[in-house]
CSV table of C-alpha atoms and ligand atoms in Angstrom, one decimal:
chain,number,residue,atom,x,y,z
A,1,UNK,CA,63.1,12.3,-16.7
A,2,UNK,CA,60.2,14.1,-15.7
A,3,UNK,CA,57.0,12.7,-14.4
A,4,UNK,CA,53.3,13.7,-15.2
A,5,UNK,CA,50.2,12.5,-14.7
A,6,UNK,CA,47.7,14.4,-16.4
A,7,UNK,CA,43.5,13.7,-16.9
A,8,UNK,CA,42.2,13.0,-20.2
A,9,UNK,CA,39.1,14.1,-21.1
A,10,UNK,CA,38.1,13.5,-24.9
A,11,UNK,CA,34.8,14.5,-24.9
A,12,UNK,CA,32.4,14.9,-27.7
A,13,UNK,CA,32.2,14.6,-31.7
A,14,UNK,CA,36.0,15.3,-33.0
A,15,UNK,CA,37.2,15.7,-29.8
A,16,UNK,CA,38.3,11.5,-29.3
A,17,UNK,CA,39.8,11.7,-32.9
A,18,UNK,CA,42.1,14.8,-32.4
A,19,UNK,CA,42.9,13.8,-28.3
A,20,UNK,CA,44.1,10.6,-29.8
A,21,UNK,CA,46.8,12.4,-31.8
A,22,UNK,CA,48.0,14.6,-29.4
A,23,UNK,CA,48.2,11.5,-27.3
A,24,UNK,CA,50.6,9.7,-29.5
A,25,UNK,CA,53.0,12.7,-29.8
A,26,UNK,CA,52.8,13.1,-26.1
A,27,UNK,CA,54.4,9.5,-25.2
A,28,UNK,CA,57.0,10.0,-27.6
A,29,UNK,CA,58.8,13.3,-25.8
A,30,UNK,CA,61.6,11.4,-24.6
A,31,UNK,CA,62.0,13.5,-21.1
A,32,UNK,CA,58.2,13.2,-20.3
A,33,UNK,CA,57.7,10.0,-18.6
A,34,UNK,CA,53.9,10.0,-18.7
A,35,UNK,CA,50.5,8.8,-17.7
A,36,UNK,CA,47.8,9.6,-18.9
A,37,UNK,CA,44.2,8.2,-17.1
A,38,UNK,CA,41.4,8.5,-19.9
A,39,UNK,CA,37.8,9.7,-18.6
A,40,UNK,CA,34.5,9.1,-20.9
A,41,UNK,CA,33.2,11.8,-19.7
A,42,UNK,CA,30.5,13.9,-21.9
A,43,UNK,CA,27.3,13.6,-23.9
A,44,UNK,CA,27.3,10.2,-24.1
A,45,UNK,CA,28.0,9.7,-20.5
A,46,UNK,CA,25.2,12.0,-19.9
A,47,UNK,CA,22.8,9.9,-21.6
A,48,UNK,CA,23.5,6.9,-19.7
A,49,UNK,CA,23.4,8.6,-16.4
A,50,UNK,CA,22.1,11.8,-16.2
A,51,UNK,CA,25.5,13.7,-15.5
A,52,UNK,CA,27.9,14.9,-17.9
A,53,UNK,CA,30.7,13.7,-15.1
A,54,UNK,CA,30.5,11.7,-11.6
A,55,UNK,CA,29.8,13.8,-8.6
A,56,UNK,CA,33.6,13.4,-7.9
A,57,UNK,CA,34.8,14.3,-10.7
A,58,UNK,CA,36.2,17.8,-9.6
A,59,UNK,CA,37.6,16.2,-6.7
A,60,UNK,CA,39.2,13.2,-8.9
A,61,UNK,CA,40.8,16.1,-11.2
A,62,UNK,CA,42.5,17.7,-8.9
A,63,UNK,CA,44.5,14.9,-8.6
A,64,UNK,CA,46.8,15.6,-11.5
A,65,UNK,CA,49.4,17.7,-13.1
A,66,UNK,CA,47.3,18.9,-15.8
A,67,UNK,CA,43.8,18.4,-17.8
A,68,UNK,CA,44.2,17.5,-21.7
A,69,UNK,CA,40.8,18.4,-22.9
A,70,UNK,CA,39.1,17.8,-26.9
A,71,UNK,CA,35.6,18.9,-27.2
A,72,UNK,CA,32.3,19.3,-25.8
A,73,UNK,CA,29.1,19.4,-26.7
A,74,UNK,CA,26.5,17.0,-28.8
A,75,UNK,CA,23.2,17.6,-30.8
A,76,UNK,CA,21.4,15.4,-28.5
A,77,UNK,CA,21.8,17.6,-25.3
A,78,UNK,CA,21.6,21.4,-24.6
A,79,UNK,CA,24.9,23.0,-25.2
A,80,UNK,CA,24.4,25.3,-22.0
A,81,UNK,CA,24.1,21.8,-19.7
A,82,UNK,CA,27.3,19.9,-21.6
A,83,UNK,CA,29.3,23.4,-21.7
A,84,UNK,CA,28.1,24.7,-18.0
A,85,UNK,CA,28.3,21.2,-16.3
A,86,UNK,CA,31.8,19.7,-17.9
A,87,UNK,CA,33.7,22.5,-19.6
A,88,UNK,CA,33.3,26.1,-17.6
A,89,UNK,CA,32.9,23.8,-14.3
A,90,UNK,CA,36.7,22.6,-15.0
A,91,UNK,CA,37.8,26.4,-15.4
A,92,UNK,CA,35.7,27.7,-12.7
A,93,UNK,CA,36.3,25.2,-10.0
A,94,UNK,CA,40.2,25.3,-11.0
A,95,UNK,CA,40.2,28.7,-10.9
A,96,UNK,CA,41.7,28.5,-14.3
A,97,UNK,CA,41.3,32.4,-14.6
A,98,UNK,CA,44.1,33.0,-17.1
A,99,UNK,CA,42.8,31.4,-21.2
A,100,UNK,CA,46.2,31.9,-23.2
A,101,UNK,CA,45.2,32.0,-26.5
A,102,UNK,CA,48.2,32.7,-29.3
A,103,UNK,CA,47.1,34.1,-32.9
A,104,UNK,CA,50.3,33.6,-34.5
A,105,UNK,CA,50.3,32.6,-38.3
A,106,UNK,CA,53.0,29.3,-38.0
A,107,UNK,CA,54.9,28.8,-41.1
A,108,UNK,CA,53.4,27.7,-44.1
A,109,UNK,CA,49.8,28.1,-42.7
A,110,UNK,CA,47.5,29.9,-45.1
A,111,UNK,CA,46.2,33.2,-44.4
A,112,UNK,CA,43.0,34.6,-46.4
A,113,UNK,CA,44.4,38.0,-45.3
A,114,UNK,CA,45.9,39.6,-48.5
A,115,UNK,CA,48.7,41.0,-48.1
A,116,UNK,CA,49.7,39.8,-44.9
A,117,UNK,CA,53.0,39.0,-43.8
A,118,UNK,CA,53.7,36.2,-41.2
A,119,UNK,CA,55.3,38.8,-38.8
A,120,UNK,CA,52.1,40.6,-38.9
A,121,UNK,CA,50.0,38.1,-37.4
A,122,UNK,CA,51.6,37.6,-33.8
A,123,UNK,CA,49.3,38.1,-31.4
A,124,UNK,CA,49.0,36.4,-27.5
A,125,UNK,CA,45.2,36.9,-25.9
A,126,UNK,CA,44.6,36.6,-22.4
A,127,UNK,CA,41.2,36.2,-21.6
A,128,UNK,CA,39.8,36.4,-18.5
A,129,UNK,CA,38.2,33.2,-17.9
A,130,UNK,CA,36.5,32.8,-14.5
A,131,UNK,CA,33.9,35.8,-14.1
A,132,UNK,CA,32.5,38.4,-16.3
A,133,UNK,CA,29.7,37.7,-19.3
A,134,UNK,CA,30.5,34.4,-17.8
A,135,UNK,CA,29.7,34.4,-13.9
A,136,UNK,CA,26.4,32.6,-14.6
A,137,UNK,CA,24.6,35.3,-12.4
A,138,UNK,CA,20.8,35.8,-13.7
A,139,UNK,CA,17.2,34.8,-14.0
A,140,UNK,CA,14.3,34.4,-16.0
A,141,UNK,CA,11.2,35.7,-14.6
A,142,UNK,CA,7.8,34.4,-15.7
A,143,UNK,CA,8.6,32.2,-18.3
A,144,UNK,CA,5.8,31.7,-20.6
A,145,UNK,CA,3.7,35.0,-19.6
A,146,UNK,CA,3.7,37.7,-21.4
A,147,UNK,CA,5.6,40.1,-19.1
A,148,UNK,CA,8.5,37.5,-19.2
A,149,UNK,CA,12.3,38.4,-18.7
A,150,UNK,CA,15.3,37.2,-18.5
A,151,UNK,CA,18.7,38.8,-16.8
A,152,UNK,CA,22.1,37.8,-17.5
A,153,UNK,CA,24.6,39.6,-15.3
A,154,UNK,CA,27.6,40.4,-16.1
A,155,UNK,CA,30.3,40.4,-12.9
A,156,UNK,CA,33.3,42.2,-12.8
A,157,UNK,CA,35.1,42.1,-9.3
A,158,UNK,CA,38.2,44.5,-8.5
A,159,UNK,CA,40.4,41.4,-7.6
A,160,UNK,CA,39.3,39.1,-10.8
A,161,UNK,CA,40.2,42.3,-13.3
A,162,UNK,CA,43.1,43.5,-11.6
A,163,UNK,CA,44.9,39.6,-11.9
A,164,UNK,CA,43.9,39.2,-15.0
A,165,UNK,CA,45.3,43.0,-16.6
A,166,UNK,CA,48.4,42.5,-14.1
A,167,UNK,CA,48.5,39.4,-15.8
A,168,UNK,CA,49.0,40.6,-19.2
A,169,UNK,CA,51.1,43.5,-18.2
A,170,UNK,CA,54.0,41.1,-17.0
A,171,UNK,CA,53.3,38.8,-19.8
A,172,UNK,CA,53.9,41.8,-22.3
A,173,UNK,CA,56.5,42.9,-19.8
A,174,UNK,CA,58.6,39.3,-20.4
A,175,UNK,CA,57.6,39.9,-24.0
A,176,UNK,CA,58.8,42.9,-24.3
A,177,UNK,CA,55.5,43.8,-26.8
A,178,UNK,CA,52.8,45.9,-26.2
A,179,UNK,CA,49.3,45.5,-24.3
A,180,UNK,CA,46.1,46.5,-25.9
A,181,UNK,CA,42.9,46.0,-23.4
A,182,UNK,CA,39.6,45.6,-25.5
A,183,UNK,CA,36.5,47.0,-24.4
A,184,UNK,CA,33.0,48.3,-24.4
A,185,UNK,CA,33.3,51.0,-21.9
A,186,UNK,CA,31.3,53.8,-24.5
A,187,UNK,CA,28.2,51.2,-24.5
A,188,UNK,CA,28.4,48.7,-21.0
A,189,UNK,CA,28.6,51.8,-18.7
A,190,UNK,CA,29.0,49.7,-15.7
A,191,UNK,CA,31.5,47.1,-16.6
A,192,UNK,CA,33.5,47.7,-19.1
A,193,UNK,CA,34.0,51.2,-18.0
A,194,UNK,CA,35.5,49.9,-15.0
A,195,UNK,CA,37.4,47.5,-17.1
A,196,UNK,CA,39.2,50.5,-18.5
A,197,UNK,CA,39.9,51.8,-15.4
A,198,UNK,CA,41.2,49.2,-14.0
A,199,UNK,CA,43.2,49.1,-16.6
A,200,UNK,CA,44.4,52.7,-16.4
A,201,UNK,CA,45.2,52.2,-13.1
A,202,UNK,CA,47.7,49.0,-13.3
A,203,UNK,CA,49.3,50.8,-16.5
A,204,UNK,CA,50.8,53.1,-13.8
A,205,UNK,CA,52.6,50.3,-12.9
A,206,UNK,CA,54.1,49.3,-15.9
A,207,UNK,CA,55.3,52.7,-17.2
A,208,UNK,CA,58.3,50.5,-20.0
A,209,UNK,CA,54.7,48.8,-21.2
A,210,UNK,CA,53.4,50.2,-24.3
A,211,UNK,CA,49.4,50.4,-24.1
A,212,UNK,CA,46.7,51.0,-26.0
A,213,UNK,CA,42.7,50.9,-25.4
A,214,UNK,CA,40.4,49.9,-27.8
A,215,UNK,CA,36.7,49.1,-28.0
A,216,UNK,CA,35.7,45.4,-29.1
A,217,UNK,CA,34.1,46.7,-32.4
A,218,UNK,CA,37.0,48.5,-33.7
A,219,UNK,CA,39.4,45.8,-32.3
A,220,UNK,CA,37.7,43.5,-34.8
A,221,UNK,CA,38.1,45.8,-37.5
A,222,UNK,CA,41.4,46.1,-37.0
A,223,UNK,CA,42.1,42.5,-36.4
A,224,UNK,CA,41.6,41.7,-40.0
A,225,UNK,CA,42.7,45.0,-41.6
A,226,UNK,CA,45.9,46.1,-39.2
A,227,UNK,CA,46.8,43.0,-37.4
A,228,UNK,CA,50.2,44.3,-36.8
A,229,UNK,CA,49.1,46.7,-34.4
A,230,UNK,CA,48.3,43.8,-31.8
A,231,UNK,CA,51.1,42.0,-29.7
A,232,UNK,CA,49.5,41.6,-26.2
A,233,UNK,CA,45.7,41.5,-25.7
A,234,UNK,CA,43.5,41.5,-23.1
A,235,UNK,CA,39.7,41.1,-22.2
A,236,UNK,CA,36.8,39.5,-20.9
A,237,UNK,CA,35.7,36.2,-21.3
A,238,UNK,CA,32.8,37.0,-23.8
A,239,UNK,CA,34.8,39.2,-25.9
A,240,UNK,CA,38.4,36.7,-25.8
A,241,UNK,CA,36.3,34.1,-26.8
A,242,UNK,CA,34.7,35.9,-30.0
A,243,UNK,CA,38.1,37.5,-30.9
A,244,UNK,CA,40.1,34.2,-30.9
A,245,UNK,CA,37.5,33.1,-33.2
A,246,UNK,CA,38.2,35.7,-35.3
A,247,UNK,CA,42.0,35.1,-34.5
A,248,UNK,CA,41.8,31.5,-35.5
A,249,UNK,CA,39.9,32.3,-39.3
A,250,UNK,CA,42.9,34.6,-40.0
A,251,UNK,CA,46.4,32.0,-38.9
A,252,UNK,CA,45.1,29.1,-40.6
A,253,UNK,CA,41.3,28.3,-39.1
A,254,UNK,CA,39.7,26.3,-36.1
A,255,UNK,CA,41.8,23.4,-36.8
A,256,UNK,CA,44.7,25.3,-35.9
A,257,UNK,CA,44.0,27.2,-32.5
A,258,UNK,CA,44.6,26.2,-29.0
A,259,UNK,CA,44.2,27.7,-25.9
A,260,UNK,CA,45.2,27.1,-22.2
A,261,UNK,CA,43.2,27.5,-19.5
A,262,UNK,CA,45.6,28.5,-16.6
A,263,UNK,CA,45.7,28.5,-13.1
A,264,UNK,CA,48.6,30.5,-12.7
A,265,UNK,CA,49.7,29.9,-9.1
A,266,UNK,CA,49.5,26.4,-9.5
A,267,UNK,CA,46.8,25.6,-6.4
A,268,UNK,CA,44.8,23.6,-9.2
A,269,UNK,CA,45.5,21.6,-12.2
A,270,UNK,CA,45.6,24.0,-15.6
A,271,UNK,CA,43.4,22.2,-18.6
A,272,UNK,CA,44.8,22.5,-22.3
A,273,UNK,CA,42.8,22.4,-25.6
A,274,UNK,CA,42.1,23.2,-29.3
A,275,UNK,CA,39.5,26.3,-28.9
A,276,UNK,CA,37.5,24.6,-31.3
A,277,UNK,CA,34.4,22.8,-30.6
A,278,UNK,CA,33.4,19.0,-31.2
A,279,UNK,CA,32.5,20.2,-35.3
A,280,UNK,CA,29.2,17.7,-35.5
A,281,UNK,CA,29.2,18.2,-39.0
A,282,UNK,CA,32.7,15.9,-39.4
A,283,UNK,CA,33.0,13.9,-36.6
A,284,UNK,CA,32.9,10.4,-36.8
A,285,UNK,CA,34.7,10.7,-40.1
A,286,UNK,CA,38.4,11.2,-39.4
A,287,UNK,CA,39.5,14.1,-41.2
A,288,UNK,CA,39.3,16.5,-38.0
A,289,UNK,CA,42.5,18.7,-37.9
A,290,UNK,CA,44.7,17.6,-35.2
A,291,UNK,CA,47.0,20.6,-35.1
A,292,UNK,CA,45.3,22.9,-32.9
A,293,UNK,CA,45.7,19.6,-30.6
A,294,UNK,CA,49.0,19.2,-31.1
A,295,UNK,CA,49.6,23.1,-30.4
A,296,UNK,CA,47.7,22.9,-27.1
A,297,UNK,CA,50.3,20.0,-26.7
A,298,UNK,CA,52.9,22.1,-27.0
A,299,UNK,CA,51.2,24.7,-24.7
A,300,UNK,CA,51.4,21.6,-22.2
A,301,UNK,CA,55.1,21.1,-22.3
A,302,UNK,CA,55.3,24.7,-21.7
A,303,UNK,CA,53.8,24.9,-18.2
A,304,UNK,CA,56.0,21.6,-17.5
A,305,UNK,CA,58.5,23.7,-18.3
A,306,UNK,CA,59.9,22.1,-20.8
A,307,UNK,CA,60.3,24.4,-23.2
A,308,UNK,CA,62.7,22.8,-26.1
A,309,UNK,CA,60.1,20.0,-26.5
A,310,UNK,CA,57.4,22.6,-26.7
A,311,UNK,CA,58.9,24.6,-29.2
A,312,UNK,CA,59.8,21.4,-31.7
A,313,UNK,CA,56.3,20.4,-31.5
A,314,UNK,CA,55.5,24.1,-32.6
A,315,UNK,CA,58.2,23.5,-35.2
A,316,UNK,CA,56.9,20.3,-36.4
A,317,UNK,CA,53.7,21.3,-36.9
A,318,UNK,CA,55.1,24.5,-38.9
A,319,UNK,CA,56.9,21.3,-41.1
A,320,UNK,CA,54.1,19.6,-41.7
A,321,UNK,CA,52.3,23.2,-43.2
A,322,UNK,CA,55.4,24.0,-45.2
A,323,UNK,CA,56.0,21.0,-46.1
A,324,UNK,CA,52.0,20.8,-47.5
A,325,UNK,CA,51.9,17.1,-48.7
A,326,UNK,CA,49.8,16.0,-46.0
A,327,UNK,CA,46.9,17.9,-44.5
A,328,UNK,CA,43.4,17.6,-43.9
A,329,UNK,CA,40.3,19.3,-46.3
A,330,UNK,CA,39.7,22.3,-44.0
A,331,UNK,CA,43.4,23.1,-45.4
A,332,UNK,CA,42.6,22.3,-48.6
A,333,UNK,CA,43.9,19.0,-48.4
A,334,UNK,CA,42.5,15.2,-48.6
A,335,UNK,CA,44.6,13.7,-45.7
A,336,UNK,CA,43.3,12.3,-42.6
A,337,UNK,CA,43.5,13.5,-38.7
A,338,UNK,CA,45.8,10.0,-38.4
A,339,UNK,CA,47.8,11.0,-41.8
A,340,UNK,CA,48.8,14.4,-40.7
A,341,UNK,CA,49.0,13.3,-36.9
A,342,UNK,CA,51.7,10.6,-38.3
A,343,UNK,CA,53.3,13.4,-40.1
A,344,UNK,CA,54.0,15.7,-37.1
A,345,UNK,CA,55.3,12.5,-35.4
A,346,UNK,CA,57.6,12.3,-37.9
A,347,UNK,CA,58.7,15.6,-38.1
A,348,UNK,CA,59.1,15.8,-34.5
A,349,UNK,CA,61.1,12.9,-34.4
A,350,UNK,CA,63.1,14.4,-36.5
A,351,UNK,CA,64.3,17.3,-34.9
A,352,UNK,CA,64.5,15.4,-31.9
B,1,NAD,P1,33.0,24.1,-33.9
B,1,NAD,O1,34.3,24.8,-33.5
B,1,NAD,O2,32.8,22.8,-33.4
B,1,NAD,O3,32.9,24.1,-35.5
B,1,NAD,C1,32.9,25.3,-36.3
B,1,NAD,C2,33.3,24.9,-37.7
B,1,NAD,O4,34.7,24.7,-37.7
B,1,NAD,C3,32.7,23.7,-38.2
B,1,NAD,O5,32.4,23.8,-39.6
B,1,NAD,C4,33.7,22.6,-38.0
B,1,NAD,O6,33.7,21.5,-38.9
B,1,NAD,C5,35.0,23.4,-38.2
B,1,NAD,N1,36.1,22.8,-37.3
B,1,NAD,C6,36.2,23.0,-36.0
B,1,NAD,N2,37.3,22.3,-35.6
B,1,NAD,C7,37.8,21.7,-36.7
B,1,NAD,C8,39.0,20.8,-36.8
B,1,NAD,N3,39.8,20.5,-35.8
B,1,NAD,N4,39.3,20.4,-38.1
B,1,NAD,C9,38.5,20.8,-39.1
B,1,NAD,N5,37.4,21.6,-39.0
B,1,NAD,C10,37.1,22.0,-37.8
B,1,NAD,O7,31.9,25.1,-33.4
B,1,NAD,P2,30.3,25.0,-33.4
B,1,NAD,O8,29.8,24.2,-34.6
B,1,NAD,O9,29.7,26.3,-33.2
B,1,NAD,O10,30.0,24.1,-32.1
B,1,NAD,C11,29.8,22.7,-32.1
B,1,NAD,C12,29.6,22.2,-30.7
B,1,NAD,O11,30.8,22.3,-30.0
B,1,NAD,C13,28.5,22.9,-29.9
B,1,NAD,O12,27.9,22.0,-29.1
B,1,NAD,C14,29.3,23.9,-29.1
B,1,NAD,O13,28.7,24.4,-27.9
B,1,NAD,C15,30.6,23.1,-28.8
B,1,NAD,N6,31.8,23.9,-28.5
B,1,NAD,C16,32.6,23.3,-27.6
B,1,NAD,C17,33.9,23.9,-27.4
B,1,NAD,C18,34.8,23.2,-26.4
B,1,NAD,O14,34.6,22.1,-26.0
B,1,NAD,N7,35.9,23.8,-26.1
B,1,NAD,C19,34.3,25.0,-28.1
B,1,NAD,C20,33.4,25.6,-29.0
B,1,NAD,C21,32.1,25.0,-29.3
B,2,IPM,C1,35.6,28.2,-26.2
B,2,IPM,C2,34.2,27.8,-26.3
B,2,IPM,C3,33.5,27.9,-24.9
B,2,IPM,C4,33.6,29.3,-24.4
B,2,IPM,C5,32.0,27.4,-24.9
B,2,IPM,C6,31.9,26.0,-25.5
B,2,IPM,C7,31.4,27.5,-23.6
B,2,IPM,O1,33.5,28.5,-27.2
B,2,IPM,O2,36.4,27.6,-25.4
B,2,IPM,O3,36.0,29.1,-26.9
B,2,IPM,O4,32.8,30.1,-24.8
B,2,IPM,O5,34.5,29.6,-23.7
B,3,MN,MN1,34.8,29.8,-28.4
């Protein structure tokens, strides 16, 4: 029996209804002996007192095994205080640099792709998710005047783009598929240009890796019209998290992705989550798709390392969207998050 204690932070809008699923299915892996302390931290907790979590809060993280995360964010408070002060302070103070996003159409997930085979869609992103478009480095100058200006910096250090690309080369090493890095190198002549060689330089490395280089415009092109050609991807935080969005509308929609945010050496507590956001416009009303949850469940189990548990709760959820009875309307369904998170209980169960 292995023991975990991991933070729960349920957040914003859908984020409760979908954590409480992924909860459920969480106590009933039968070698996971578990527990799970629940924090209210988020918009509503920064109405009442002015902080979107305690002072502490970093410090009482880092206490456990792992972070289970739902959503952030609230029409009531600025999106760049929830996100800033809850969400990317989690990745950065973790040093969660690693975002391990799969784009792999499950079985029985609909596909607005014509033509598209389920082989076709099997992609694994890596974003780099401590630095970049999202170092926070910048200023706004003269606000109000008419010679007002704002900067927003872009940082790209040697060692935070060399771990992240030697990153994905062993990932696509292990996987034995190839690594395409997206960039921006012909436009962003300081960054992304060193991106690529960065990039160039690691490949040396890896001379059994397959690569390929691609600029973020085509990439997108290609996502939708050739998504065969991907296995391996990696980029910057600004580009992995447009992409997966992308990624998500063509394996079955928001409801569907997940994403882990990794710290890979294990110094800090890794956080897990569906990549989508707290979806205002349905919360409250319990039809929020709890599969992406579930997924970033099974992403869990994975870095416990327990891998046969992670893959049934892949393979129940893939049950639940062949089997098609029960799921909720951004499927095209009627059910409810707690119908279709009570079907992947059951199918889980049953492969159990
Ligand atoms: P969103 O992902 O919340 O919603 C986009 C669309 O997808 C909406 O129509 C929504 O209803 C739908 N959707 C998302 N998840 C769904 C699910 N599980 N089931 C069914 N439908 C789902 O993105 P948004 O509307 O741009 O952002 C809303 C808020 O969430 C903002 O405050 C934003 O900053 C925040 N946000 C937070 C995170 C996060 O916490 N990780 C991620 C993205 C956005
Ligand atoms: C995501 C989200 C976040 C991001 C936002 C909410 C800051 O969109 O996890 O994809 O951009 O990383
Ligand atoms: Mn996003």
């Amino acid at each position: 029996m292995l023991r975990k204690k991991i933070a729960v932070i349920a957040g914003d809008g859908i984020g409760p209804e979908v954590i409480a699923q992924g909860l459920r299915l969480l106590r009933a892996v039968p070698s996971l002996e578990l527990c799970a302390d629940e924090f209210p931290w988020g918009c509503e907790y920064y109405l009442r007192t002015g902080k979107m979590m305690p002072d502490d809060g970093i410090a009482t993280l880092s206490g456990y095994d792992a972070i289970f995360l739902g959503a952030v964010g609230a029409p009531g408070v600025p999106d760049h205080i929830s996100l800033w002060d809850l969400l990317l302070k989690i990745r950065k103070s973790f040093d969660q640099y690693i975002n391990l996003r799969p784009v792999r159409l499950l079985r029985g997930a609909p596909c607005p792709l014509k033509n598209a085979r389920r082989e076709d869609i099997d992609m694994l992103f890596i974003r780099e998710n401590s630095e970049g478009e999202y170092a926070g480095a910048g200023e706004h100058l003269f606000p109000g005047r008419p010679d007002e200006v704002v900067l927003q910096t872009g940082v790209f250090s040697r060692f935070g783009t060399e771990r992240v690309i030697r990153y994905a080369f062993e990932t696509a090493r292990r996987l034995g598929k190839s690594l395409t890095s997206i960039s921006k190198g012909n436009a962003l002549n300081y960054s992304m240009v060193f991106w690529d060689e960065v990039f160039r330089e690691i490949a040396r490395e890896y001379p059994d890796v397959e690569t390929h280089s691609l600029l973020v415009d085509a990439a997108s092109m290609l996502m939708v019209l050739h998504p065969e050609r991907f296995g391996v991807v990696v980029c910057s935080n600004l580009f992995g998290d447009i992409l997966t969005d992308l990624g998500a509308a063509i394996s079955g929609g928001m409801g569907l992705a997940a994403g882990a945010n990794l710290n890979p050496e294990g110094r800090f507590p890794s956080m897990f989550e569906p990549i989508h956001g707290s979806a205002p416009d349905i919360a409250g009303r319990g039809i929020a798709n709890p599969l992406a949850t579930f997924w970033s469940v099974s992403q869990m189990l994975d870095s416990f390392g327990l891998f046969d548990d992670a893959a049934k709760v892949l393979a129940a959820i893939e049950d639940v969207l062949t089997d098609g009875r029960v799921r909720t309307p951004d499927l095209g369904g009627t059910g409810s998050t707690a119908e279709v998170g009570d079907a992947v209980l059951r199918a889980y169960t049953a492969r159990l």
